[in-house]
Each structure stands twice: as C-alpha cells, then as structure tokens.
Amino acid sequence: MRPILMKGHERPLTFLKYNRDGDLLFSCAKDHTPTVWFADNGERLGTYRGHNGAVWSCDVSRDSMRLITGSADQTVKLWNVQTGSQLYTFNFGSPARSVDFSVGDKLAVITTDPFMELTSAIHVKRIARDPAEQTEKSELVIKGPQGRINRAVWGPLNRTIISAGEDAIIRIWDSETGKLLREADKESGHKKTITSLTKSADGSHFLTGSLDKSAKLWDTRTLTLIKTYVTERPVNAVAMSPLLDHVVLGGGQDASAVTTTDHRAGKFEAKFFDKILQEEIGGVKGHFGPINALAFNPDGKSFSSGGEDGYVRLHHFDPDYFNIKI
C-alpha cells in the first residue's frame, strides 16, 4: 500500500473530510486556505481563499455544492464548492472551532472558543438554499460547558447535538430547546481533553479520541460506553471504517514536545484497531509529526491522514486488508 503524498499546505493539517460520493477530499490547515483534492489520485483540484486565520474544520453538503469552514479568524464561511467563491460569512466574537451540516443541509451547528470575556458556545444557524437570503441569525445558542468545545455534531434526525471538548465530558443537547439531555458518566468517560469525535455511517454510535491516550465508542441515543481502545500516546484524531469493523486512531505528542523525541523517519503512525475485540491489528507509518486528522472514504476502500508535517497522505488499501483475520 503505497501512500499518495499530497503537498499543498504550508502549515499543519487540522481536519479532513470526504464528500458523500467519496470522489473529493477537503483538507483544512493552519495556513488559512482550505483545499479540495481528487480522492482517487490525490491531485489538487482547487483552494478556497478568504480566511485569514487557521481553519479548524469543514463540512460539505450532501450534494457537494456547498462547503462550510470554521476558522480562528472568528468567521465561518460558506463556499461554492465548484467555483471556490465565497457565498456568505458568519461573524463571531471568538474563533470558530467546529462546523457540521445537519441531515438535509438546512442547518449547521458551529462551536466557538472561549475568548476574552466570552465563554465557549454552540450555535445553530439556518442555511438558506439561496445565498442571497442567508442571515446571521442564530436559531439557538447553547452555553454551559467549560473550556473549548472541540467538536459538536448532529444526532439522529437532527433532534440532538452531541458535543465534546476540553472538560472531557460528552453532552447531548436538545437541538430545538438547547436543553441538556444527557451527560457521559464521569467514571467510564475520558479523563482528559476530548480532541475528536466521529459518527458511524448510520449514526447509531460514535467514536471519541482524547489526550488521555484512549478512544471510546459510545451509543448515540443512550450515551452508554460500548468499547475503549487504549494506545500509548495522546489521540488527536479518530476515524471509523464504514465497511469493516475497524477504527483508526492517530496522534503523537503535543506539538510542543515533539522536538525532544528521536526523529526516526516517519514514526508517527495511524493505528488500526478491531472495533469489537478492541485489539490493535496494524499501523500505517509515515508522518514526520503527530497525526491531526483522519478520514475514511465513504466506500471504505481508502483512508487519508493529515499531519503536523503539512502533508496529507492518501492510502488505497491492498486487497489483503479486506481479509485481515485476528
């Protein structure tokens, strides 16, 4: 399995997202310019210019027409995927950390960081079909969690919002009223900052990664812990195969501690675990810095990783990957 090296970003990667058809890969980095690539050969298709801060996350609509990006420049932008033009800019008083389209793409959930005297918040915005009719207005603003909210995503049927972040507690909110419905149990939950959260293809369960060197699998409706995957370094990114019972964890030390370790070529690896047995089944090495982003192609036949080293590595699985037996 020879990875395709995709060089286009000048700064560390922060987020990767495939479109629903799996033919485009969107990447965000600290260099202000989200980029779109062909997902089969890793060719760069174009960039989205307009942010002037690190871009922390993105999402693409189901029809691959709209891209939404959240940035440290305190804005969230909507883009035309095809032309790269900006359609709308939402302004906030603090950096925008996470963005996620609802099923149907009529709503977006956005999280903003604590900044100056502002606390962190979760915002729900209505996304107009016609950009000319788009407004700034928030349908709902949820405040409460302490510290940064690193990720917020929609629950089943857009009825709930699932959030997680620095206080290590996963919360489920009512997306109509903003009421807190459930909190993850402190005993079984993560012990340190939750860095990443990804849903299964059917939305029935989701996976969280944390600096406590573990990833956990949760039931979306009841918020009960299903599985825990333990590794030996902090987890910055998680992904779940839509095809096989595999989860992938990526990480490494915090960027500030990296220089103190030995620099064997590309020793930062994405670790594959069996989703059910919770055992490590393999790893893919190659990055020269911690892995900050992971994504599976919706067909489950390839995955990509983005690193602190500024590279996106695209891996098409060999046939024998599909027959791994434990």
CSV table of C-alpha atoms in Angstrom, one decimal:
chain,number,residue,atom,x,y,z
A,1,MET,CA,0.0,0.0,0.0
A,2,ARG,CA,2.0,3.0,-1.3
A,3,PRO,CA,0.5,6.2,0.0
A,4,ILE,CA,0.0,9.2,-2.3
A,5,LEU,CA,1.6,12.2,-0.8
A,6,MET,CA,-0.4,15.4,-1.2
A,7,LYS,CA,1.6,18.5,-0.7
A,8,GLY,CA,-0.3,21.8,-0.8
A,9,HIS,CA,-0.5,23.1,2.7
A,10,GLU,CA,2.3,25.1,4.3
A,11,ARG,CA,1.2,24.5,7.9
A,12,PRO,CA,0.0,21.6,10.0
A,13,LEU,CA,-3.3,19.9,8.9
A,14,THR,CA,-6.3,20.3,11.2
A,15,PHE,CA,-9.2,18.5,9.5
A,16,LEU,CA,-10.1,16.2,6.6
A,17,LYS,CA,-13.5,15.5,5.1
A,18,TYR,CA,-14.6,13.4,2.2
A,19,ASN,CA,-17.8,14.3,0.3
A,20,ARG,CA,-20.6,11.9,0.3
A,21,ASP,CA,-19.7,10.4,-3.1
A,22,GLY,CA,-16.1,9.8,-1.9
A,23,ASP,CA,-14.6,11.4,-5.0
A,24,LEU,CA,-13.4,14.6,-3.3
A,25,LEU,CA,-11.4,15.2,-0.2
A,26,PHE,CA,-11.4,18.5,1.6
A,27,SER,CA,-8.5,19.5,3.8
A,28,CYS,CA,-8.1,22.3,6.4
A,29,ALA,CA,-4.9,23.5,7.8
A,30,LYS,CA,-3.4,26.3,9.8
A,31,ASP,CA,-2.3,28.1,6.6
A,32,HIS,CA,-5.7,29.8,6.1
A,33,THR,CA,-6.6,28.0,2.8
A,34,PRO,CA,-8.9,25.0,2.7
A,35,THR,CA,-8.1,22.8,-0.3
A,36,VAL,CA,-10.0,20.2,-2.3
A,37,TRP,CA,-8.4,17.2,-3.9
A,38,PHE,CA,-9.4,14.4,-6.1
A,39,ALA,CA,-9.8,11.4,-3.8
A,40,ASP,CA,-8.6,8.8,-6.2
A,41,ASN,CA,-5.2,10.1,-7.3
A,42,GLY,CA,-4.6,12.9,-4.9
A,43,GLU,CA,-4.5,15.7,-7.5
A,44,ARG,CA,-5.2,19.2,-6.2
A,45,LEU,CA,-8.4,20.5,-7.6
A,46,GLY,CA,-8.5,23.9,-6.0
A,47,THR,CA,-8.4,26.1,-3.0
A,48,TYR,CA,-10.8,28.3,-1.1
A,49,ARG,CA,-9.2,31.7,-0.4
A,50,GLY,CA,-10.6,34.2,2.0
A,51,HIS,CA,-9.9,33.2,5.6
A,52,ASN,CA,-7.1,34.9,7.4
A,53,GLY,CA,-6.6,32.6,10.3
A,54,ALA,CA,-6.1,28.9,10.8
A,55,VAL,CA,-9.0,26.9,9.5
A,56,TRP,CA,-10.1,24.3,12.2
A,57,SER,CA,-12.8,22.3,10.4
A,58,CYS,CA,-15.1,22.0,7.4
A,59,ASP,CA,-18.1,20.1,6.2
A,60,VAL,CA,-19.5,19.6,2.7
A,61,SER,CA,-23.2,19.3,1.8
A,62,ARG,CA,-24.7,16.0,0.6
A,63,ASP,CA,-24.9,17.3,-3.0
A,64,SER,CA,-21.3,18.5,-2.9
A,65,MET,CA,-22.4,22.0,-3.8
A,66,ARG,CA,-21.6,23.9,-0.5
A,67,LEU,CA,-18.6,23.9,1.7
A,68,ILE,CA,-18.7,25.3,5.2
A,69,THR,CA,-15.4,26.2,7.1
A,70,GLY,CA,-14.7,27.4,10.6
A,71,SER,CA,-11.7,29.5,11.3
A,72,ALA,CA,-9.6,31.2,14.0
A,73,ASP,CA,-10.3,34.5,12.2
A,74,GLN,CA,-13.6,34.4,14.1
A,75,THR,CA,-15.7,33.6,11.0
A,76,VAL,CA,-17.5,30.7,9.4
A,77,LYS,CA,-17.7,30.9,5.7
A,78,LEU,CA,-20.0,29.2,3.1
A,79,TRP,CA,-18.4,28.4,-0.2
A,80,ASN,CA,-19.5,27.3,-3.7
A,81,VAL,CA,-17.5,24.0,-4.0
A,82,GLN,CA,-17.3,24.2,-7.8
A,83,THR,CA,-16.2,27.8,-8.3
A,84,GLY,CA,-14.4,28.4,-5.0
A,85,SER,CA,-16.3,31.6,-4.5
A,86,GLN,CA,-17.5,32.8,-1.0
A,87,LEU,CA,-21.2,32.8,-0.6
A,88,TYR,CA,-21.6,34.0,2.9
A,89,THR,CA,-19.6,34.9,6.1
A,90,PHE,CA,-20.9,34.4,9.6
A,91,ASN,CA,-19.1,36.6,12.1
A,92,PHE,CA,-18.5,35.7,15.7
A,93,GLY,CA,-16.7,37.3,18.6
A,94,SER,CA,-14.3,34.4,19.0
A,95,PRO,CA,-12.6,31.7,17.0
A,96,ALA,CA,-14.9,29.1,15.3
A,97,ARG,CA,-13.8,25.6,16.1
A,98,SER,CA,-16.2,23.0,14.7
A,99,VAL,CA,-18.8,23.0,11.9
A,100,ASP,CA,-21.2,20.3,10.9
A,101,PHE,CA,-24.1,20.3,8.4
A,102,SER,CA,-27.4,18.7,9.5
A,103,VAL,CA,-29.0,15.9,7.6
A,104,GLY,CA,-30.7,17.8,4.7
A,105,ASP,CA,-28.1,20.6,4.9
A,106,LYS,CA,-30.7,23.1,6.1
A,107,LEU,CA,-28.9,23.7,9.4
A,108,ALA,CA,-25.4,23.9,10.6
A,109,VAL,CA,-24.0,23.6,14.1
A,110,ILE,CA,-21.0,25.7,14.9
A,111,THR,CA,-18.9,25.9,18.1
A,112,THR,CA,-16.9,28.9,19.1
A,113,ASP,CA,-14.0,29.1,21.6
A,114,PRO,CA,-13.7,30.9,24.8
A,115,PHE,CA,-12.1,34.3,24.1
A,116,MET,CA,-11.6,37.4,26.2
A,117,GLU,CA,-14.7,37.5,28.4
A,118,LEU,CA,-16.8,35.3,26.1
A,119,THR,CA,-17.4,31.7,27.1
A,120,SER,CA,-17.5,28.8,24.6
A,121,ALA,CA,-20.8,28.3,22.8
A,122,ILE,CA,-22.7,26.1,20.4
A,123,HIS,CA,-24.6,28.0,17.6
A,124,VAL,CA,-27.2,26.6,15.3
A,125,LYS,CA,-27.6,28.5,12.1
A,126,ARG,CA,-30.2,28.0,9.4
A,127,ILE,CA,-28.6,27.6,6.0
A,128,ALA,CA,-30.7,29.2,3.2
A,129,ARG,CA,-30.9,27.5,-0.1
A,130,ASP,CA,-30.3,30.8,-1.9
A,131,PRO,CA,-27.1,32.5,-0.5
A,132,ALA,CA,-28.8,35.9,-1.2
A,133,GLU,CA,-31.3,35.1,1.6
A,134,GLN,CA,-28.8,33.9,4.1
A,135,THR,CA,-28.9,35.7,7.5
A,136,GLU,CA,-26.6,36.0,10.5
A,137,LYS,CA,-29.3,35.0,12.9
A,138,SER,CA,-28.7,32.0,15.2
A,139,GLU,CA,-31.7,29.6,15.7
A,140,LEU,CA,-30.2,28.6,19.0
A,141,VAL,CA,-27.1,29.4,21.2
A,142,ILE,CA,-26.1,26.9,23.9
A,143,LYS,CA,-23.7,28.0,26.6
A,144,GLY,CA,-22.6,26.0,29.6
A,145,PRO,CA,-19.6,23.7,29.0
A,146,GLN,CA,-16.3,25.0,30.4
A,147,GLY,CA,-13.3,25.3,28.2
A,148,ARG,CA,-13.1,24.8,24.4
A,149,ILE,CA,-15.8,22.7,22.7
A,150,ASN,CA,-13.6,20.8,20.2
A,151,ARG,CA,-16.4,19.1,18.3
A,152,ALA,CA,-20.2,19.3,18.0
A,153,VAL,CA,-22.2,17.1,15.6
A,154,TRP,CA,-25.8,16.4,14.9
A,155,GLY,CA,-27.5,13.4,16.5
A,156,PRO,CA,-30.1,11.2,14.8
A,157,LEU,CA,-32.8,13.0,12.7
A,158,ASN,CA,-31.2,16.4,13.8
A,159,ARG,CA,-33.1,16.1,17.1
A,160,THR,CA,-30.0,16.3,19.2
A,161,ILE,CA,-26.5,17.9,19.2
A,162,ILE,CA,-23.6,15.9,20.6
A,163,SER,CA,-20.7,18.0,22.0
A,164,ALA,CA,-17.3,17.2,23.5
A,165,GLY,CA,-14.2,19.1,24.4
A,166,GLU,CA,-11.7,20.3,27.0
A,167,ASP,CA,-13.7,19.4,30.0
A,168,ALA,CA,-13.7,15.7,28.8
A,169,ILE,CA,-17.5,15.4,29.2
A,170,ILE,CA,-19.7,14.3,26.3
A,171,ARG,CA,-23.1,16.0,26.3
A,172,ILE,CA,-26.2,15.5,24.3
A,173,TRP,CA,-28.4,18.6,23.8
A,174,ASP,CA,-31.9,19.0,22.5
A,175,SER,CA,-31.5,20.9,19.2
A,176,GLU,CA,-34.8,22.7,19.4
A,177,THR,CA,-34.7,24.0,23.0
A,178,GLY,CA,-31.0,23.8,23.9
A,179,LYS,CA,-31.8,21.7,27.0
A,180,LEU,CA,-29.1,19.4,28.3
A,181,LEU,CA,-30.5,15.8,27.9
A,182,ARG,CA,-27.5,13.6,28.8
A,183,GLU,CA,-24.0,13.7,30.1
A,184,ALA,CA,-21.5,11.0,29.8
A,185,ASP,CA,-20.7,9.1,33.0
A,186,LYS,CA,-17.6,10.5,34.7
A,187,GLU,CA,-16.4,7.0,35.7
A,188,SER,CA,-16.5,5.5,32.3
A,189,GLY,CA,-15.7,8.7,30.4
A,190,HIS,CA,-12.5,10.3,29.2
A,191,LYS,CA,-10.1,11.7,31.8
A,192,LYS,CA,-8.5,14.5,29.6
A,193,THR,CA,-9.5,16.8,26.8
A,194,ILE,CA,-11.5,15.1,24.0
A,195,THR,CA,-9.8,16.1,20.7
A,196,SER,CA,-12.0,14.4,18.2
A,197,LEU,CA,-15.4,12.9,17.6
A,198,THR,CA,-16.8,11.0,14.6
A,199,LYS,CA,-20.1,9.3,13.9
A,200,SER,CA,-20.6,5.9,12.4
A,201,ALA,CA,-22.1,5.8,8.9
A,202,ASP,CA,-25.6,5.0,10.2
A,203,GLY,CA,-25.3,7.4,13.2
A,204,SER,CA,-26.1,4.8,15.8
A,205,HIS,CA,-22.8,5.1,17.6
A,206,PHE,CA,-19.8,7.5,17.6
A,207,LEU,CA,-16.1,7.4,18.5
A,208,THR,CA,-14.2,9.9,20.6
A,209,GLY,CA,-10.5,10.4,20.9
A,210,SER,CA,-8.7,12.0,23.8
A,211,LEU,CA,-5.4,13.2,25.2
A,212,ASP,CA,-5.8,10.5,27.9
A,213,LYS,CA,-4.4,8.1,25.3
A,214,SER,CA,-7.6,6.3,24.5
A,215,ALA,CA,-10.6,6.3,22.2
A,216,LYS,CA,-14.1,5.3,23.2
A,217,LEU,CA,-17.1,4.1,21.3
A,218,TRP,CA,-20.5,5.3,22.5
A,219,ASP,CA,-24.1,4.6,21.8
A,220,THR,CA,-25.6,7.7,20.3
A,221,ARG,CA,-29.1,7.5,21.9
A,222,THR,CA,-28.3,6.3,25.4
A,223,LEU,CA,-24.7,7.6,25.7
A,224,THR,CA,-23.6,4.3,27.2
A,225,LEU,CA,-19.9,3.3,26.7
A,226,ILE,CA,-19.6,0.4,24.3
A,227,LYS,CA,-15.8,0.0,23.8
A,228,THR,CA,-12.5,1.5,24.8
A,229,TYR,CA,-9.3,1.4,22.7
A,230,VAL,CA,-6.1,2.1,24.6
A,231,THR,CA,-2.9,3.3,22.9
A,232,GLU,CA,0.4,4.7,24.2
A,233,ARG,CA,0.2,8.3,23.0
A,234,PRO,CA,-2.4,11.1,23.0
A,235,VAL,CA,-5.1,10.6,20.4
A,236,ASN,CA,-5.6,13.7,18.2
A,237,ALA,CA,-7.8,12.1,15.5
A,238,VAL,CA,-10.2,9.1,15.1
A,239,ALA,CA,-11.9,7.5,12.2
A,240,MET,CA,-14.2,4.6,11.7
A,241,SER,CA,-14.4,2.3,8.7
A,242,PRO,CA,-17.8,2.4,7.0
A,243,LEU,CA,-17.1,-1.1,5.6
A,244,LEU,CA,-15.2,-3.2,8.1
A,245,ASP,CA,-15.2,-3.3,11.9
A,246,HIS,CA,-12.1,-1.2,12.1
A,247,VAL,CA,-11.3,2.0,14.0
A,248,VAL,CA,-8.2,4.1,13.4
A,249,LEU,CA,-6.5,6.3,15.9
A,250,GLY,CA,-3.9,9.0,15.0
A,251,GLY,CA,-1.9,11.1,17.4
A,252,GLY,CA,1.5,11.7,18.8
A,253,GLN,CA,2.9,14.1,21.4
A,254,ASP,CA,1.7,17.6,21.6
A,255,ALA,CA,3.5,19.8,19.1
A,256,SER,CA,5.5,21.5,21.8
A,257,ALA,CA,7.0,18.2,23.0
A,258,VAL,CA,7.9,16.8,19.6
A,259,THR,CA,11.5,18.1,19.3
A,260,THR,CA,12.5,16.1,22.4
A,261,THR,CA,11.9,12.7,20.8
A,262,ASP,CA,14.1,10.8,18.5
A,263,HIS,CA,13.3,11.6,14.8
A,264,ARG,CA,13.2,8.2,13.2
A,265,ALA,CA,11.8,8.6,9.7
A,266,GLY,CA,8.1,8.9,9.9
A,267,LYS,CA,7.5,7.1,13.1
A,268,PHE,CA,4.1,8.7,13.7
A,269,GLU,CA,1.5,6.1,12.8
A,270,ALA,CA,-2.2,5.6,12.4
A,271,LYS,CA,-3.1,2.6,14.5
A,272,PHE,CA,-5.9,0.3,13.4
A,273,PHE,CA,-8.0,-1.5,16.0
A,274,ASP,CA,-10.6,-4.2,15.7
A,275,LYS,CA,-13.8,-2.4,16.6
A,276,ILE,CA,-15.3,-5.3,18.5
A,277,LEU,CA,-12.3,-7.0,20.0
A,278,GLN,CA,-10.6,-3.7,20.9
A,279,GLU,CA,-7.2,-5.2,19.8
A,280,GLU,CA,-4.6,-3.4,17.7
A,281,ILE,CA,-4.5,-5.0,14.2
A,282,GLY,CA,-1.9,-2.9,12.5
A,283,GLY,CA,-0.5,0.5,11.8
A,284,VAL,CA,0.4,2.8,9.0
A,285,LYS,CA,3.6,4.8,9.5
A,286,GLY,CA,4.8,7.7,7.5
A,287,HIS,CA,4.1,11.1,9.0
A,288,PHE,CA,7.0,13.2,10.4
A,289,GLY,CA,4.8,14.8,13.1
A,290,PRO,CA,1.7,13.9,15.0
A,291,ILE,CA,-1.4,13.0,13.1
A,292,ASN,CA,-4.0,15.7,13.5
A,293,ALA,CA,-6.7,14.5,11.1
A,294,LEU,CA,-8.0,11.2,9.8
A,295,ALA,CA,-10.9,10.3,7.4
A,296,PHE,CA,-12.2,7.2,5.7
A,297,ASN,CA,-13.5,7.3,2.2
A,298,PRO,CA,-17.3,6.5,2.4
A,299,ASP,CA,-16.7,3.4,0.3
A,300,GLY,CA,-14.2,2.1,3.0
A,301,LYS,CA,-11.5,1.3,0.4
A,302,SER,CA,-9.2,4.1,1.2
A,303,PHE,CA,-8.3,6.5,4.0
A,304,SER,CA,-6.3,9.7,4.4
A,305,SER,CA,-4.3,11.2,7.2
A,306,GLY,CA,-3.2,14.7,7.8
A,307,GLY,CA,-0.2,15.6,9.9
A,308,GLU,CA,1.6,18.3,11.8
A,309,ASP,CA,4.2,18.0,8.9
A,310,GLY,CA,1.8,19.7,6.5
A,311,TYR,CA,1.3,16.6,4.3
A,312,VAL,CA,-1.9,14.7,3.5
A,313,ARG,CA,-1.2,11.0,2.9
A,314,LEU,CA,-3.8,9.1,0.9
A,315,HIS,CA,-3.8,5.3,1.3
A,316,HIS,CA,-5.7,3.0,-1.0
A,317,PHE,CA,-6.0,-0.4,0.8
A,318,ASP,CA,-4.4,-3.5,-0.7
A,319,PRO,CA,-6.8,-6.5,-1.4
A,320,ASP,CA,-5.3,-8.3,1.6
A,321,TYR,CA,-6.5,-5.6,4.0
A,322,PHE,CA,-10.1,-6.7,3.5
A,323,ASN,CA,-9.2,-10.3,4.7
A,324,ILE,CA,-7.4,-9.4,8.0
A,325,LYS,CA,-8.2,-12.1,10.5
A,326,ILE,CA,-7.5,-11.9,14.1
